[in-house]
PDB file of C-alpha atoms and ligand atoms in Angstrom:
ATOM      1  CA  MET A 143     161.205  84.023 195.545  1.00 80.00           C
ATOM      2  CA  ARG A 144     162.278  86.985 193.461  1.00 94.00           C
ATOM      3  CA  SER A 145     165.792  87.135 192.025  1.00 95.00           C
ATOM      4  CA  LYS A 146     168.552  89.207 193.526  1.00 98.00           C
ATOM      5  CA  ILE A 147     170.379  91.054 190.770  1.00 98.00           C
ATOM      6  CA  VAL A 148     173.494  93.194 190.510  1.00 98.00           C
ATOM      7  CA  ALA A 149     173.834  94.805 187.077  1.00 98.00           C
ATOM      8  CA  GLY A 150     176.679  97.033 185.895  1.00 98.00           C
ATOM      9  CA  ASN A 151     175.706  99.753 183.442  1.00 98.00           C
ATOM     10  CA  TRP A 152     178.942 100.722 181.738  1.00 98.00           C
ATOM     11  CA  LYS A 153     177.330 103.551 179.757  1.00 98.00           C
ATOM     12  CA  MET A 154     179.671 105.023 177.085  1.00 98.00           C
ATOM     13  CA  ASN A 155     182.834 103.709 178.715  1.00 98.00           C
ATOM     14  CA  ASN A 156     185.454 101.086 177.797  1.00 98.00           C
ATOM     15  CA  ASN A 157     186.725 100.414 174.298  1.00 98.00           C
ATOM     16  CA  GLN A 158     187.197  96.847 173.087  1.00 97.00           C
ATOM     17  CA  ASP A 159     190.558  96.347 174.801  1.00 97.00           C
ATOM     18  CA  GLU A 160     189.316  97.819 178.072  1.00 98.00           C
ATOM     19  CA  THR A 161     186.160  95.709 177.851  1.00 98.00           C
ATOM     20  CA  LYS A 162     188.189  92.526 177.444  1.00 97.00           C
ATOM     21  CA  LYS A 163     190.445  93.440 180.329  1.00 97.00           C
ATOM     22  CA  LEU A 164     187.640  94.328 182.742  1.00 98.00           C
ATOM     23  CA  LEU A 165     185.670  91.203 181.870  1.00 97.00           C
ATOM     24  CA  ALA A 166     188.731  89.027 182.388  1.00 96.00           C
ATOM     25  CA  THR A 167     189.426  90.422 185.864  1.00 97.00           C
ATOM     26  CA  LEU A 168     185.768  90.369 186.769  1.00 97.00           C
ATOM     27  CA  SER A 169     185.424  86.726 185.729  1.00 96.00           C
ATOM     28  CA  ALA A 170     188.517  85.815 187.722  1.00 95.00           C
ATOM     29  CA  LYS A 171     187.344  87.634 190.844  1.00 96.00           C
ATOM     30  CA  LEU A 172     183.618  86.853 190.645  1.00 95.00           C
ATOM     31  CA  PRO A 173     182.550  85.821 194.135  1.00 94.00           C
ATOM     32  CA  ASP A 174     180.292  82.874 194.850  1.00 94.00           C
ATOM     33  CA  THR A 175     176.789  84.271 194.794  1.00 95.00           C
ATOM     34  CA  THR A 176     173.219  83.222 194.254  1.00 95.00           C
ATOM     35  CA  ALA A 177     172.483  86.658 192.783  1.00 97.00           C
ATOM     36  CA  GLU A 178     172.308  87.220 189.038  1.00 98.00           C
ATOM     37  CA  VAL A 179     175.241  89.293 187.840  1.00 98.00           C
ATOM     38  CA  MET A 180     174.963  91.323 184.641  1.00 98.00           C
ATOM     39  CA  VAL A 181     177.109  93.787 182.731  1.00 98.00           C
ATOM     40  CA  ALA A 182     176.004  96.200 180.018  1.00 98.00           C
ATOM     41  CA  PRO A 183     178.887  97.209 177.727  1.00 98.00           C
ATOM     42  CA  THR A 184     178.317  99.536 174.779  1.00 98.00           C
ATOM     43  CA  PHE A 185     176.704  98.131 171.604  1.00 98.00           C
ATOM     44  CA  VAL A 186     179.938  97.667 169.644  1.00 98.00           C
ATOM     45  CA  ASN A 187     181.424  95.492 172.365  1.00 98.00           C
ATOM     46  CA  LEU A 188     178.380  93.334 173.135  1.00 98.00           C
ATOM     47  CA  SER A 189     179.220  90.531 170.752  1.00 98.00           C
ATOM     48  CA  LYS A 190     182.810  90.187 171.995  1.00 97.00           C
ATOM     49  CA  ALA A 191     181.570  90.360 175.592  1.00 98.00           C
ATOM     50  CA  VAL A 192     179.079  87.546 174.993  1.00 98.00           C
ATOM     51  CA  ASN A 193     181.827  85.364 173.515  1.00 97.00           C
ATOM     52  CA  HIS A 194     184.194  86.248 176.302  1.00 95.00           C
ATOM     53  CA  LEU A 195     181.680  85.323 179.000  1.00 95.00           C
ATOM     54  CA  GLU A 196     180.390  82.183 177.288  1.00 90.00           C
ATOM     55  CA  SER A 197     181.260  79.869 180.151  1.00 86.00           C
ATOM     56  CA  SER A 198     180.652  82.480 182.848  1.00 90.00           C
ATOM     57  CA  LEU A 199     177.621  83.118 185.034  1.00 92.00           C
ATOM     58  CA  ILE A 200     177.769  86.812 184.141  1.00 97.00           C
ATOM     59  CA  GLU A 201     175.055  87.837 181.690  1.00 98.00           C
ATOM     60  CA  VAL A 202     175.710  90.449 179.017  1.00 98.00           C
ATOM     61  CA  VAL A 203     172.844  92.912 178.595  1.00 98.00           C
ATOM     62  CA  ALA A 204     172.215  95.867 176.275  1.00 98.00           C
ATOM     63  CA  GLN A 205     171.832  99.492 177.356  1.00 98.00           C
ATOM     64  CA  ASN A 206     169.045 100.335 174.899  1.00 98.00           C
ATOM     65  CA  MET A 207     167.249  99.220 171.750  1.00 98.00           C
ATOM     66  CA  HIS A 208     164.798 100.552 169.159  1.00 98.00           C
ATOM     67  CA  PHE A 209     161.127  99.601 169.054  1.00 98.00           C
ATOM     68  CA  ALA A 210     160.966  98.747 165.352  1.00 98.00           C
ATOM     69  CA  GLU A 211     161.773  95.276 164.049  1.00 97.00           C
ATOM     70  CA  ASN A 212     163.999  96.779 161.351  1.00 97.00           C
ATOM     71  CA  GLY A 213     163.990  99.585 158.797  1.00 98.00           C
ATOM     72  CA  ALA A 214     165.163 103.123 158.146  1.00 98.00           C
ATOM     73  CA  TYR A 215     166.313 104.115 161.642  1.00 98.00           C
ATOM     74  CA  THR A 216     169.898 105.232 161.159  1.00 98.00           C
ATOM     75  CA  GLY A 217     172.111 104.467 164.120  1.00 97.00           C
ATOM     76  CA  GLU A 218     169.617 102.229 165.882  1.00 98.00           C
ATOM     77  CA  ILE A 219     169.671  98.594 167.040  1.00 98.00           C
ATOM     78  CA  SER A 220     166.769  96.127 167.027  1.00 98.00           C
ATOM     79  CA  ALA A 221     165.762  93.362 169.423  1.00 98.00           C
ATOM     80  CA  ASP A 222     166.531  90.776 166.741  1.00 98.00           C
ATOM     81  CA  MET A 223     170.090  92.101 166.372  1.00 98.00           C
ATOM     82  CA  LEU A 224     170.617  91.742 170.095  1.00 98.00           C
ATOM     83  CA  LEU A 225     169.111  88.270 170.306  1.00 98.00           C
ATOM     84  CA  ASN A 226     171.112  87.175 167.289  1.00 98.00           C
ATOM     85  CA  ILE A 227     174.397  87.813 169.146  1.00 98.00           C
ATOM     86  CA  GLY A 228     173.147  86.202 172.356  1.00 98.00           C
ATOM     87  CA  VAL A 229     171.895  89.241 174.290  1.00 98.00           C
ATOM     88  CA  LYS A 230     168.567  88.426 175.917  1.00 98.00           C
ATOM     89  CA  THR A 231     168.095  91.358 178.301  1.00 98.00           C
ATOM     90  CA  VAL A 232     167.876  95.085 177.633  1.00 98.00           C
ATOM     91  CA  ILE A 233     167.925  98.150 179.874  1.00 98.00           C
ATOM     92  CA  LEU A 234     165.159 100.577 178.900  1.00 98.00           C
ATOM     93  CA  GLY A 235     164.240 104.017 180.171  1.00 98.00           C
ATOM     94  CA  HIS A 236     167.515 105.004 181.773  1.00 98.00           C
ATOM     95  CA  SER A 237     167.330 108.626 182.914  1.00 97.00           C
ATOM     96  CA  GLU A 238     170.176 109.576 180.577  1.00 97.00           C
ATOM     97  CA  ARG A 239     168.121 108.259 177.631  1.00 98.00           C
ATOM     98  CA  ARG A 240     165.164 110.263 178.889  1.00 97.00           C
ATOM     99  CA  ALA A 241     167.132 113.457 179.563  1.00 96.00           C
ATOM    100  CA  TYR A 242     169.612 113.568 176.649  1.00 97.00           C
ATOM    101  CA  PHE A 243     167.797 111.621 173.942  1.00 97.00           C
ATOM    102  CA  GLY A 244     164.250 112.737 174.526  1.00 97.00           C
ATOM    103  CA  GLU A 245     162.838 109.328 175.438  1.00 98.00           C
ATOM    104  CA  THR A 246     159.317 109.730 176.761  1.00 98.00           C
ATOM    105  CA  ASP A 247     157.062 107.324 178.629  1.00 97.00           C
ATOM    106  CA  GLU A 248     155.100 106.838 175.407  1.00 97.00           C
ATOM    107  CA  LEU A 249     158.201 105.912 173.419  1.00 98.00           C
ATOM    108  CA  LEU A 250     159.307 103.620 176.239  1.00 98.00           C
ATOM    109  CA  ALA A 251     155.967 101.820 176.205  1.00 98.00           C
ATOM    110  CA  LYS A 252     156.648 100.995 172.542  1.00 98.00           C
ATOM    111  CA  LYS A 253     160.148  99.777 173.347  1.00 98.00           C
ATOM    112  CA  VAL A 254     158.806  97.652 176.201  1.00 98.00           C
ATOM    113  CA  ASP A 255     156.239  96.082 173.866  1.00 98.00           C
ATOM    114  CA  ALA A 256     158.893  95.412 171.217  1.00 98.00           C
ATOM    115  CA  ALA A 257     161.271  93.785 173.702  1.00 98.00           C
ATOM    116  CA  LEU A 258     158.502  91.589 175.099  1.00 98.00           C
ATOM    117  CA  ALA A 259     157.324  90.638 171.611  1.00 98.00           C
ATOM    118  CA  ALA A 260     160.869  89.430 170.989  1.00 98.00           C
ATOM    119  CA  ASN A 261     160.752  87.528 174.299  1.00 98.00           C
ATOM    120  CA  MET A 262     163.497  89.643 175.826  1.00 98.00           C
ATOM    121  CA  ARG A 263     163.829  90.475 179.491  1.00 98.00           C
ATOM    122  CA  ILE A 264     163.731  94.156 180.419  1.00 98.00           C
ATOM    123  CA  ILE A 265     165.404  96.161 183.151  1.00 98.00           C
ATOM    124  CA  PHE A 266     163.074  99.144 183.222  1.00 98.00           C
ATOM    125  CA  CYS A 267     164.507 102.329 184.785  1.00 98.00           C
ATOM    126  CA  PHE A 268     162.569 105.235 186.200  1.00 98.00           C
ATOM    127  CA  GLY A 269     162.849 107.767 189.013  1.00 98.00           C
ATOM    128  CA  GLU A 270     162.196 111.349 189.960  1.00 97.00           C
ATOM    129  CA  GLU A 271     164.357 114.446 189.484  1.00 95.00           C
ATOM    130  CA  LEU A 272     165.663 116.543 192.345  1.00 93.00           C
ATOM    131  CA  GLU A 273     163.014 119.257 191.990  1.00 93.00           C
ATOM    132  CA  GLU A 274     160.301 116.612 192.075  1.00 95.00           C
ATOM    133  CA  ARG A 275     161.719 115.098 195.255  1.00 94.00           C
ATOM    134  CA  LYS A 276     162.029 118.564 196.830  1.00 92.00           C
ATOM    135  CA  SER A 277     158.463 119.475 195.954  1.00 95.00           C
ATOM    136  CA  GLY A 278     157.190 116.167 197.322  1.00 95.00           C
ATOM    137  CA  SER A 279     155.839 114.913 193.999  1.00 97.00           C
ATOM    138  CA  HIS A 280     158.232 111.928 193.750  1.00 97.00           C
ATOM    139  CA  PHE A 281     155.604 109.257 194.440  1.00 98.00           C
ATOM    140  CA  GLU A 282     153.264 110.756 191.878  1.00 98.00           C
ATOM    141  CA  VAL A 283     156.071 110.961 189.278  1.00 98.00           C
ATOM    142  CA  VAL A 284     157.117 107.351 189.795  1.00 98.00           C
ATOM    143  CA  LYS A 285     153.521 106.156 189.634  1.00 98.00           C
ATOM    144  CA  ARG A 286     153.013 108.057 186.378  1.00 98.00           C
ATOM    145  CA  GLN A 287     156.189 106.641 184.822  1.00 98.00           C
ATOM    146  CA  LEU A 288     155.152 103.091 185.715  1.00 98.00           C
ATOM    147  CA  THR A 289     151.565 103.595 184.594  1.00 98.00           C
ATOM    148  CA  ASN A 290     152.474 105.103 181.229  1.00 98.00           C
ATOM    149  CA  ALA A 291     155.119 102.578 180.262  1.00 98.00           C
ATOM    150  CA  LEU A 292     154.096  99.329 181.956  1.00 98.00           C
ATOM    151  CA  PHE A 293     150.548  99.198 183.220  1.00 98.00           C
ATOM    152  CA  HIS A 294     149.079  98.298 179.831  1.00 98.00           C
ATOM    153  CA  LEU A 295     150.934  94.977 179.989  1.00 98.00           C
ATOM    154  CA  LYS A 296     149.286  91.610 180.383  1.00 98.00           C
ATOM    155  CA  PRO A 297     149.877  90.084 183.822  1.00 98.00           C
ATOM    156  CA  GLU A 298     152.077  87.312 182.401  1.00 97.00           C
ATOM    157  CA  ALA A 299     154.466  89.877 180.890  1.00 98.00           C
ATOM    158  CA  TRP A 300     155.705  90.752 184.368  1.00 98.00           C
ATOM    159  CA  SER A 301     157.850  87.613 184.542  1.00 97.00           C
ATOM    160  CA  LYS A 302     160.112  89.343 181.983  1.00 98.00           C
ATOM    161  CA  ILE A 303     160.320  92.673 183.844  1.00 98.00           C
ATOM    162  CA  VAL A 304     162.909  93.853 186.349  1.00 98.00           C
ATOM    163  CA  LEU A 305     162.425  97.348 187.755  1.00 98.00           C
ATOM    164  CA  ALA A 306     165.239  99.763 188.562  1.00 98.00           C
ATOM    165  CA  TYR A 307     164.289 102.735 190.700  1.00 98.00           C
ATOM    166  CA  GLU A 308     166.927 105.373 190.069  1.00 97.00           C
ATOM    167  CA  PRO A 309     166.322 108.814 191.547  1.00 96.00           C
ATOM    168  CA  VAL A 310     167.926 111.122 188.977  1.00 94.00           C
ATOM    169  CA  TRP A 311     169.509 113.279 191.698  1.00 92.00           C
ATOM    170  CA  ALA A 312     171.497 110.260 192.899  1.00 91.00           C
ATOM    171  CA  ILE A 313     172.918 109.134 189.548  1.00 89.00           C
ATOM    172  CA  GLY A 314     176.613 109.834 189.170  1.00 83.00           C
ATOM    173  CA  THR A 315     176.427 112.525 191.825  1.00 85.00           C
ATOM    174  CA  GLY A 316     177.840 110.634 194.784  1.00 81.00           C
ATOM    175  CA  GLU A 317     174.607 111.430 196.571  1.00 82.00           C
ATOM    176  CA  THR A 318     172.688 108.249 197.378  1.00 86.00           C
ATOM    177  CA  ALA A 319     169.121 107.920 198.493  1.00 89.00           C
ATOM    178  CA  SER A 320     169.252 106.826 202.109  1.00 94.00           C
ATOM    179  CA  PRO A 321     168.398 103.156 202.640  1.00 95.00           C
ATOM    180  CA  GLU A 322     165.150 104.378 204.216  1.00 96.00           C
ATOM    181  CA  GLN A 323     164.292 106.525 201.188  1.00 96.00           C
ATOM    182  CA  ALA A 324     165.006 103.572 198.883  1.00 97.00           C
ATOM    183  CA  GLN A 325     162.900 101.202 200.979  1.00 98.00           C
ATOM    184  CA  GLU A 326     160.051 103.707 201.198  1.00 98.00           C
ATOM    185  CA  MET A 327     159.928 104.112 197.408  1.00 98.00           C
ATOM    186  CA  HIS A 328     160.353 100.392 196.679  1.00 98.00           C
ATOM    187  CA  ALA A 329     157.466  99.586 199.033  1.00 98.00           C
ATOM    188  CA  PHE A 330     155.389 102.270 197.294  1.00 98.00           C
ATOM    189  CA  ILE A 331     156.210 100.707 193.900  1.00 98.00           C
ATOM    190  CA  ARG A 332     155.046  97.290 195.114  1.00 98.00           C
ATOM    191  CA  LYS A 333     151.858  98.825 196.502  1.00 98.00           C
ATOM    192  CA  THR A 334     151.214 100.601 193.189  1.00 98.00           C
ATOM    193  CA  ILE A 335     151.691  97.357 191.240  1.00 98.00           C
ATOM    194  CA  THR A 336     149.410  95.512 193.675  1.00 98.00           C
ATOM    195  CA  GLU A 337     146.689  98.085 193.022  1.00 98.00           C
ATOM    196  CA  ALA A 338     147.108  97.938 189.240  1.00 98.00           C
ATOM    197  CA  PHE A 339     147.602  94.157 189.018  1.00 98.00           C
ATOM    198  CA  ASP A 340     147.840  91.988 192.135  1.00 97.00           C
ATOM    199  CA  ALA A 341     150.054  91.132 195.094  1.00 97.00           C
ATOM    200  CA  THR A 342     151.536  88.046 193.427  1.00 97.00           C
ATOM    201  CA  ILE A 343     152.923  90.149 190.596  1.00 98.00           C
ATOM    202  CA  ALA A 344     154.072  92.899 192.959  1.00 98.00           C
ATOM    203  CA  ASP A 345     155.837  90.409 195.240  1.00 98.00           C
ATOM    204  CA  GLY A 346     157.416  88.583 192.335  1.00 98.00           C
ATOM    205  CA  VAL A 347     159.056  91.498 190.556  1.00 98.00           C
ATOM    206  CA  SER A 348     162.671  92.314 191.410  1.00 98.00           C
ATOM    207  CA  ILE A 349     163.158  96.001 192.154  1.00 98.00           C
ATOM    208  CA  LEU A 350     166.735  97.250 191.940  1.00 98.00           C
ATOM    209  CA  TYR A 351     167.980 100.518 193.378  1.00 97.00           C
ATOM    210  CA  GLY A 352     170.362 102.636 191.318  1.00 97.00           C
ATOM    211  CA  GLY A 353     172.195 105.876 192.040  1.00 95.00           C
ATOM    212  CA  SER A 354     175.704 106.081 193.480  1.00 93.00           C
ATOM    213  CA  VAL A 355     175.742 102.580 194.939  1.00 96.00           C
ATOM    214  CA  LYS A 356     179.295 102.017 196.178  1.00 96.00           C
ATOM    215  CA  PRO A 357     181.018  99.343 198.271  1.00 97.00           C
ATOM    216  CA  ASN A 358     180.560 101.476 201.387  1.00 96.00           C
ATOM    217  CA  ASN A 359     176.765 101.851 201.117  1.00 96.00           C
ATOM    218  CA  ALA A 360     175.690  98.712 199.227  1.00 97.00           C
ATOM    219  CA  ASN A 361     175.277  96.549 202.320  1.00 97.00           C
ATOM    220  CA  GLU A 362     172.867  98.878 204.019  1.00 97.00           C
ATOM    221  CA  ILE A 363     170.796  99.553 200.891  1.00 97.00           C
ATOM    222  CA  PHE A 364     170.602  95.855 199.967  1.00 98.00           C
ATOM    223  CA  SER A 365     169.541  94.956 203.514  1.00 97.00           C
ATOM    224  CA  LYS A 366     166.160  96.638 202.979  1.00 98.00           C
ATOM    225  CA  PRO A 367     163.364  94.122 202.414  1.00 97.00           C
ATOM    226  CA  ASP A 368     162.018  95.591 199.163  1.00 98.00           C
ATOM    227  CA  VAL A 369     165.421  96.235 197.578  1.00 98.00           C
ATOM    228  CA  ASP A 370     166.415  93.245 195.447  1.00 98.00           C
ATOM    229  CA  GLY A 371     169.751  94.486 194.167  1.00 98.00           C
ATOM    230  CA  GLY A 372     171.316  97.341 192.288  1.00 98.00           C
ATOM    231  CA  LEU A 373     171.924  98.921 188.920  1.00 98.00           C
ATOM    232  CA  ILE A 374     175.464 100.165 189.247  1.00 98.00           C
ATOM    233  CA  GLY A 375     177.079 102.846 187.070  1.00 97.00           C
ATOM    234  CA  GLY A 376     180.441 104.284 188.072  1.00 97.00           C
ATOM    235  CA  ALA A 377     181.372 101.563 190.542  1.00 98.00           C
ATOM    236  CA  SER A 378     180.806  98.820 187.952  1.00 98.00           C
ATOM    237  CA  LEU A 379     183.783 100.149 185.985  1.00 98.00           C
ATOM    238  CA  VAL A 380     186.147  99.389 188.865  1.00 98.00           C
ATOM    239  CA  CYS A 381     186.475  95.632 189.208  1.00 98.00           C
ATOM    240  CA  ASP A 382     187.160  95.528 192.949  1.00 98.00           C
ATOM    241  CA  ASP A 383     184.267  97.900 193.697  1.00 98.00           C
ATOM    242  CA  PHE A 384     181.831  95.904 191.585  1.00 98.00           C
ATOM    243  CA  VAL A 385     182.995  92.663 193.212  1.00 98.00           C
ATOM    244  CA  ALA A 386     182.529  94.211 196.662  1.00 98.00           C
ATOM    245  CA  ILE A 387     178.984  95.265 195.696  1.00 98.00           C
ATOM    246  CA  ILE A 388     178.211  91.729 194.452  1.00 98.00           C
ATOM    247  CA  LYS A 389     179.500  90.410 197.779  1.00 97.00           C
ATOM    248  CA  ALA A 390     177.192  92.820 199.592  1.00 97.00           C
ATOM    249  CA  ILE A 391     174.140  91.199 198.059  1.00 94.00           C
TER     250      ILE A 391
HETATM  251  P1  PGA B1318     175.888 105.589 189.223  1.00 83.08           P
HETATM  252  O1  PGA B1318     174.920 105.246 187.987  1.00 83.08           O
HETATM  253  O2  PGA B1318     176.032 104.295 190.014  1.00 83.08           O
HETATM  254  O3  PGA B1318     177.176 106.015 188.598  1.00 83.08           O
HETATM  255  O4  PGA B1318     175.228 106.639 190.019  1.00 83.08           O
HETATM  256  C1  PGA B1318     173.789 104.455 188.152  1.00 83.08           C
HETATM  257  C2  PGA B1318     173.077 104.319 186.838  1.00 83.08           C
HETATM  258  O5  PGA B1318     173.079 105.273 186.057  1.00 83.08           O
HETATM  259  O6  PGA B1318     172.489 103.266 186.547  1.00 83.08           O
END
């Protein structure tokens, strides 16, 4: 049985006071759920968030990390630094990292290897841009992103991987992939992993959908058989919306 997961990617939002406040209300309102619930505050607030959620079921995850163990990489954060403050999961490959910070599949493969070497869990993001969807190359793009960053892995590494399919045209735009479009791509991803590895790995990996998931569309998207949850941006900053999305799973 693969895990159901709802993860909130806070991006560059919420200072320390706002982080504390949102975590307090979220903890108080957290519904009963068998799904894993995660939040990803910014680096400077991770440590406080971990302490704040010590006795909570909500896991604190990082939005990014560097591939090197340590060294002259000004402004960067290593896996060891994350683990040392109690963060065991990292989001890698978010489209904003790819688009604004030049992260390529090749760089992401190195980050994936570094996170796995440190025994961290990874939420790996990928997805096509609008032009690629319009031109019909979205399946090819997604397959290439997965192949370049993940298909060199050993089969056993997949127990530490969560996938997040996030069509770039749906992120922060209010435009969501239809539940059918999400299901179609998630099924394609499982088929692609079956071909590269095997059906056990493909059936075991949780695949989240991300891109303008809101309380009013979460139910329908999560009802699709190959959608195992969501990576939530904007709506994870509003406690009641995030709670409603957790309820939907
Ligand atoms: P959004 O962001 O929910 O605001 O579209 C999703 C994401 O970037 O993970």
